């Protein structure tokens, strides 16, 4: 296998796409299930490699994690028999550091590798470690082994205010506090909808968690039990990818939307471009091309702002829009890996300097004034895209390169197909069902 996609582009994509379950809900609910004493059944779990890797990781520590049907998994945490997470699997999935919670709940001490950075940025967990310490967990980092050693020093509880919100950091403090005798208050918590799904899953299983905007209060409980299978929601990031695909390919794609609120900032931005968005029913939207697509500049932000995960998709759409677009990335410090490949396909896109008044508070990554960052790009459109040979570097950038080659006329090759399969289930089948032409080789 070449681990590549071959794409024949230039055709409008038309039809209906059925989204998969949300990757960024599946990962956290699977790990949360390890906090239960009995078996937990989760439905609508996407068969993507991040989920499969996480399940291997759970089995490597003695847990039970199996697909019992196409998108249904059974998780059992009571058989976990080691409190040390091995590097091989954990290094592939950043969210594996959430395992601190079930391991500390069960063993009161555990060893978890530093999740480290990835292609989109350094992605440290400093704020998260501070939060753990504030809530009663002693954490030491052993730089020779690359492992964190965490030990429960007292009943977990207290108040922690994140200096800047962190999505999975918020998940972890919830999971650390949900079982026990203490009361935890998290201030300046992240408010992504995926966290609300985690809270709902835990609360229907006996947890006591309340959210008031960015304040989350968790009262520890003694037991969590799943009274029935829990079904996770649809993937809003996938929704945006296919919406852009329908519009940019000059086609028409109908999508059952997870929850319009979860993609409101995307819908608002689309409205400014004049793209076609038709409400077919309460939860089905049709995204279609209308001549004269207009450019619209965005800057990314935590929910309910324009999500960083949608930024690469927006860039491809704006190559087909009339005028100049500025995209300013505030969340991660390396989320423009697709830019050079877009240029190779004929797009007019260049890095530009957009000054920020107070970069330390404006950017959500750890800003270093001695470093030079490339945080903004300028796109001039519309430009016809042609075929090319590309290499994808991260999940969302990869999806954007596929959108670009599906717009471009001719045959393109994109290396790194396995990166896309980390987060998009049956992607080729879904695209080809819309009249696209993509195969994995
Ligand atoms: C989650 O990442 C998602 N991943 C990301 O989706 C998503 O882009 C991101 O949230 C923003 O919504 C999962 O849910 C598995 P953060 P996460 O902690 O939690 C910095 C995708 O493609 N930071 O909110 O890692 C961090 O480096 C992925 O599906 C610290 O500096 O994001 C980043 O720059 C990509 N120190 C910023 O904060 C910390 O202790 C926001 O990160 C924690 C975070």
Short mmCIF file of N, CA, C and O in Angstrom, two decimals, residues 145-211:
data_model
loop_
_atom_site.label_atom_id
_atom_site.label_comp_id
_atom_site.label_asym_id
_atom_site.label_seq_id
_atom_site.Cartn_x
_atom_site.Cartn_y
_atom_site.Cartn_z
N UNK A 145 12.87 9.98 31.35
CA UNK A 145 11.97 8.94 30.80
C UNK A 145 10.86 9.56 29.95
O UNK A 145 10.22 8.89 29.15
N UNK A 146 10.62 10.87 30.17
CA UNK A 146 9.51 11.52 29.43
C UNK A 146 8.16 11.19 30.03
O UNK A 146 7.13 11.38 29.39
N UNK A 147 8.19 10.67 31.26
CA UNK A 147 6.93 10.30 31.94
C UNK A 147 6.58 11.29 33.06
O UNK A 147 7.47 11.86 33.70
N UNK A 148 5.26 11.48 33.24
CA UNK A 148 4.75 12.16 34.43
C UNK A 148 4.43 11.10 35.47
O UNK A 148 3.80 10.08 35.14
N UNK A 149 4.85 11.35 36.71
CA UNK A 149 4.43 10.47 37.81
C UNK A 149 3.42 11.24 38.64
O UNK A 149 3.75 12.29 39.20
N UNK A 150 2.20 10.75 38.69
CA UNK A 150 1.14 11.47 39.42
C UNK A 150 0.67 10.62 40.59
O UNK A 150 0.58 9.39 40.48
N UNK A 151 0.41 11.29 41.73
CA UNK A 151 -0.04 10.57 42.93
C UNK A 151 -1.10 11.39 43.64
O UNK A 151 -0.94 12.60 43.81
N UNK A 152 -2.20 10.74 44.02
CA UNK A 152 -3.28 11.44 44.71
C UNK A 152 -2.84 11.72 46.14
O UNK A 152 -2.51 10.81 46.89
N UNK A 153 -2.74 13.03 46.49
CA UNK A 153 -2.23 13.40 47.83
C UNK A 153 -3.38 13.58 48.81
O UNK A 153 -3.21 13.49 50.02
N UNK A 154 -4.57 13.90 48.31
CA UNK A 154 -5.74 14.12 49.19
C UNK A 154 -6.99 13.92 48.35
O UNK A 154 -6.91 13.73 47.14
N UNK A 155 -8.18 13.99 48.98
CA UNK A 155 -9.41 13.92 48.19
C UNK A 155 -9.35 14.99 47.11
O UNK A 155 -9.11 16.16 47.41
N UNK A 156 -9.55 14.60 45.89
CA UNK A 156 -9.46 15.57 44.79
C UNK A 156 -10.60 16.58 44.90
O UNK A 156 -11.77 16.19 45.05
N UNK A 157 -10.23 17.85 44.84
CA UNK A 157 -11.25 18.89 44.94
C UNK A 157 -10.59 20.24 45.12
O UNK A 157 -9.38 20.34 45.34
N UNK A 158 -11.41 21.29 45.01
CA UNK A 158 -10.88 22.65 45.14
C UNK A 158 -11.30 23.48 43.94
O UNK A 158 -12.20 23.09 43.19
N UNK A 159 -10.63 24.60 43.75
CA UNK A 159 -10.97 25.49 42.64
C UNK A 159 -9.73 25.73 41.80
O UNK A 159 -8.65 25.96 42.35
N UNK A 160 -9.88 25.63 40.48
CA UNK A 160 -8.76 25.95 39.61
C UNK A 160 -9.26 26.83 38.47
O UNK A 160 -10.31 26.53 37.88
N UNK A 161 -8.54 27.92 38.22
CA UNK A 161 -8.89 28.82 37.12
C UNK A 161 -7.85 28.67 36.01
O UNK A 161 -6.66 28.94 36.21
N UNK A 162 -8.29 28.19 34.85
CA UNK A 162 -7.35 28.09 33.72
C UNK A 162 -6.92 29.49 33.30
O UNK A 162 -7.78 30.37 33.11
N UNK A 163 -5.62 29.72 33.10
CA UNK A 163 -5.18 31.04 32.61
C UNK A 163 -5.73 31.32 31.21
O UNK A 163 -6.07 32.43 30.85
N UNK A 164 -5.79 30.24 30.40
CA UNK A 164 -6.44 30.30 29.09
C UNK A 164 -7.20 28.99 28.96
O UNK A 164 -6.73 27.95 29.44
N UNK A 165 -8.36 28.97 28.31
CA UNK A 165 -9.12 27.73 28.26
C UNK A 165 -8.38 26.64 27.50
O UNK A 165 -7.63 26.93 26.57
N UNK A 166 -8.57 25.39 27.91
CA UNK A 166 -8.04 24.25 27.17
C UNK A 166 -9.12 23.18 27.12
O UNK A 166 -9.68 22.79 28.15
N UNK A 167 -9.40 22.71 25.90
CA UNK A 167 -10.49 21.78 25.65
C UNK A 167 -10.28 20.47 26.42
O UNK A 167 -11.01 20.17 27.37
N UNK A 168 -9.24 19.71 26.07
CA UNK A 168 -9.06 18.42 26.76
C UNK A 168 -8.53 18.63 28.17
O UNK A 168 -8.65 17.75 29.03
N UNK A 169 -7.96 19.80 28.44
CA UNK A 169 -7.58 20.10 29.83
C UNK A 169 -8.82 20.18 30.71
O UNK A 169 -8.83 19.67 31.85
N UNK A 170 -9.88 20.78 30.17
CA UNK A 170 -11.14 20.84 30.91
C UNK A 170 -11.70 19.44 31.11
O UNK A 170 -12.13 19.06 32.20
N UNK A 171 -11.62 18.63 30.03
CA UNK A 171 -12.07 17.23 30.14
C UNK A 171 -11.37 16.53 31.30
O UNK A 171 -11.99 15.85 32.12
N UNK A 172 -10.05 16.71 31.38
CA UNK A 172 -9.29 15.95 32.37
C UNK A 172 -9.68 16.34 33.79
O UNK A 172 -9.90 15.48 34.65
N UNK A 173 -9.82 17.63 34.05
CA UNK A 173 -10.17 18.04 35.43
C UNK A 173 -11.57 17.54 35.79
O UNK A 173 -11.84 17.19 36.95
N UNK A 174 -12.46 17.47 34.80
CA UNK A 174 -13.80 16.89 35.07
C UNK A 174 -13.65 15.42 35.43
O UNK A 174 -14.18 14.94 36.45
N UNK A 175 -12.88 14.68 34.63
CA UNK A 175 -12.74 13.23 34.84
C UNK A 175 -12.01 12.92 36.16
O UNK A 175 -12.31 11.93 36.82
N UNK A 176 -11.08 13.81 36.55
CA UNK A 176 -10.38 13.60 37.83
C UNK A 176 -11.32 13.77 39.00
O UNK A 176 -11.17 13.14 40.06
N UNK A 177 -12.33 14.64 38.84
CA UNK A 177 -13.17 15.05 39.98
C UNK A 177 -14.49 14.30 40.06
O UNK A 177 -15.17 14.37 41.10
N UNK A 178 -14.87 13.61 38.99
CA UNK A 178 -16.25 13.09 38.90
C UNK A 178 -16.53 12.00 39.92
O UNK A 178 -17.63 11.90 40.44
N UNK A 179 -15.51 11.18 40.26
CA UNK A 179 -15.72 10.14 41.29
C UNK A 179 -14.87 10.49 42.51
O UNK A 179 -13.68 10.79 42.40
N UNK A 180 -15.47 10.53 43.68
CA UNK A 180 -14.69 10.85 44.88
C UNK A 180 -15.56 11.56 45.90
O UNK A 180 -16.79 11.60 45.78
N UNK A 181 -14.88 12.16 46.90
CA UNK A 181 -15.62 12.78 48.02
C UNK A 181 -15.56 14.30 47.95
O UNK A 181 -16.12 14.97 48.80
N UNK A 182 -14.83 14.84 46.95
CA UNK A 182 -14.60 16.29 46.96
C UNK A 182 -15.55 17.05 46.05
O UNK A 182 -16.39 16.46 45.35
N UNK A 183 -15.37 18.36 46.06
CA UNK A 183 -16.13 19.27 45.19
C UNK A 183 -15.09 20.09 44.41
O UNK A 183 -14.16 20.63 45.02
N UNK A 184 -15.23 20.10 43.09
CA UNK A 184 -14.28 20.84 42.25
C UNK A 184 -15.01 21.94 41.50
O UNK A 184 -16.10 21.72 40.98
N UNK A 185 -14.39 23.12 41.47
CA UNK A 185 -14.89 24.21 40.63
C UNK A 185 -13.80 24.58 39.63
O UNK A 185 -12.66 24.87 40.02
N UNK A 186 -14.16 24.53 38.35
CA UNK A 186 -13.22 24.92 37.29
C UNK A 186 -13.67 26.26 36.75
O UNK A 186 -14.83 26.41 36.34
N UNK A 187 -12.80 27.23 36.78
CA UNK A 187 -13.11 28.56 36.22
C UNK A 187 -12.34 28.74 34.91
O UNK A 187 -11.28 28.15 34.72
N UNK A 188 -12.93 29.55 34.01
CA UNK A 188 -12.35 29.76 32.67
C UNK A 188 -12.16 28.43 31.95
O UNK A 188 -11.18 28.20 31.25
N UNK A 189 -13.15 27.55 32.15
CA UNK A 189 -13.13 26.24 31.49
C UNK A 189 -13.46 26.42 30.02
O UNK A 189 -14.08 27.43 29.62
N UNK A 190 -13.04 25.47 29.20
CA UNK A 190 -13.41 25.52 27.78
C UNK A 190 -14.90 25.24 27.65
O UNK A 190 -15.50 24.58 28.52
N UNK A 191 -15.52 25.72 26.59
CA UNK A 191 -16.97 25.56 26.42
C UNK A 191 -17.32 24.84 25.12
O UNK A 191 -18.46 24.93 24.64
N UNK A 192 -16.35 24.11 24.54
CA UNK A 192 -16.66 23.38 23.30
C UNK A 192 -17.83 22.42 23.53
O UNK A 192 -17.92 21.77 24.61
N UNK A 193 -18.72 22.25 22.56
CA UNK A 193 -19.88 21.36 22.72
C UNK A 193 -19.50 19.91 23.03
O UNK A 193 -20.25 19.18 23.67
N UNK A 194 -18.31 19.50 22.60
CA UNK A 194 -17.86 18.13 22.88
C UNK A 194 -17.75 17.89 24.39
O UNK A 194 -17.97 16.78 24.88
N UNK A 195 -17.41 18.96 25.12
CA UNK A 195 -17.31 18.83 26.59
C UNK A 195 -18.72 18.65 27.18
O UNK A 195 -18.94 17.86 28.10
N UNK A 196 -19.69 19.35 26.61
CA UNK A 196 -21.08 19.19 27.10
C UNK A 196 -21.58 17.77 26.87
O UNK A 196 -22.36 17.25 27.67
N UNK A 197 -21.11 17.14 25.79
CA UNK A 197 -21.53 15.73 25.58
C UNK A 197 -20.91 14.83 26.63
O UNK A 197 -21.56 13.92 27.14
N UNK A 198 -19.66 15.11 26.99
CA UNK A 198 -19.02 14.33 28.06
C UNK A 198 -19.79 14.52 29.36
O UNK A 198 -20.12 13.56 30.08
N UNK A 199 -20.14 15.77 29.67
CA UNK A 199 -20.89 16.06 30.91
C UNK A 199 -22.23 15.33 30.90
O UNK A 199 -22.64 14.70 31.89
N UNK A 200 -22.91 15.35 29.75
CA UNK A 200 -24.22 14.68 29.66
C UNK A 200 -24.06 13.17 29.89
O UNK A 200 -24.79 12.56 30.66
N UNK A 201 -23.03 12.59 29.24
CA UNK A 201 -22.80 11.13 29.39
C UNK A 201 -22.56 10.79 30.86
O UNK A 201 -23.13 9.83 31.40
N UNK A 202 -21.76 11.61 31.54
CA UNK A 202 -21.46 11.33 32.95
C UNK A 202 -22.69 11.56 33.83
O UNK A 202 -23.01 10.75 34.71
N UNK A 203 -23.44 12.63 33.56
CA UNK A 203 -24.60 12.93 34.41
C UNK A 203 -25.71 11.89 34.28
O UNK A 203 -26.35 11.51 35.27
N UNK A 204 -25.92 11.35 33.08
CA UNK A 204 -26.96 10.30 32.93
C UNK A 204 -26.47 8.99 33.56
O UNK A 204 -27.24 8.05 33.71
N UNK A 205 -25.18 8.98 33.94
CA UNK A 205 -24.62 7.77 34.58
C UNK A 205 -24.42 7.98 36.07
O UNK A 205 -23.69 7.23 36.73
N UNK A 206 -24.99 9.06 36.61
CA UNK A 206 -24.94 9.25 38.06
C UNK A 206 -24.04 10.36 38.55
O UNK A 206 -23.94 10.62 39.75
N UNK A 207 -23.35 11.06 37.64
CA UNK A 207 -22.44 12.14 38.08
C UNK A 207 -23.24 13.38 38.45
O UNK A 207 -24.43 13.50 38.13
N UNK A 208 -22.56 14.27 39.18
CA UNK A 208 -23.18 15.55 39.58
C UNK A 208 -22.31 16.68 39.03
O UNK A 208 -21.39 17.16 39.70
N UNK A 209 -22.59 17.09 37.78
CA UNK A 209 -21.76 18.13 37.14
C UNK A 209 -22.67 19.24 36.63
O UNK A 209 -23.68 18.96 35.97
N UNK A 210 -22.35 20.46 36.99
CA UNK A 210 -23.14 21.60 36.51
C UNK A 210 -22.21 22.59 35.79
O UNK A 210 -21.07 22.78 36.20
N UNK A 211 -22.71 23.16 34.70
CA UNK A 211 -21.91 24.17 33.99
C UNK A 211 -22.69 25.48 33.98
O UNK A 211 -23.90 25.47 33.74
#
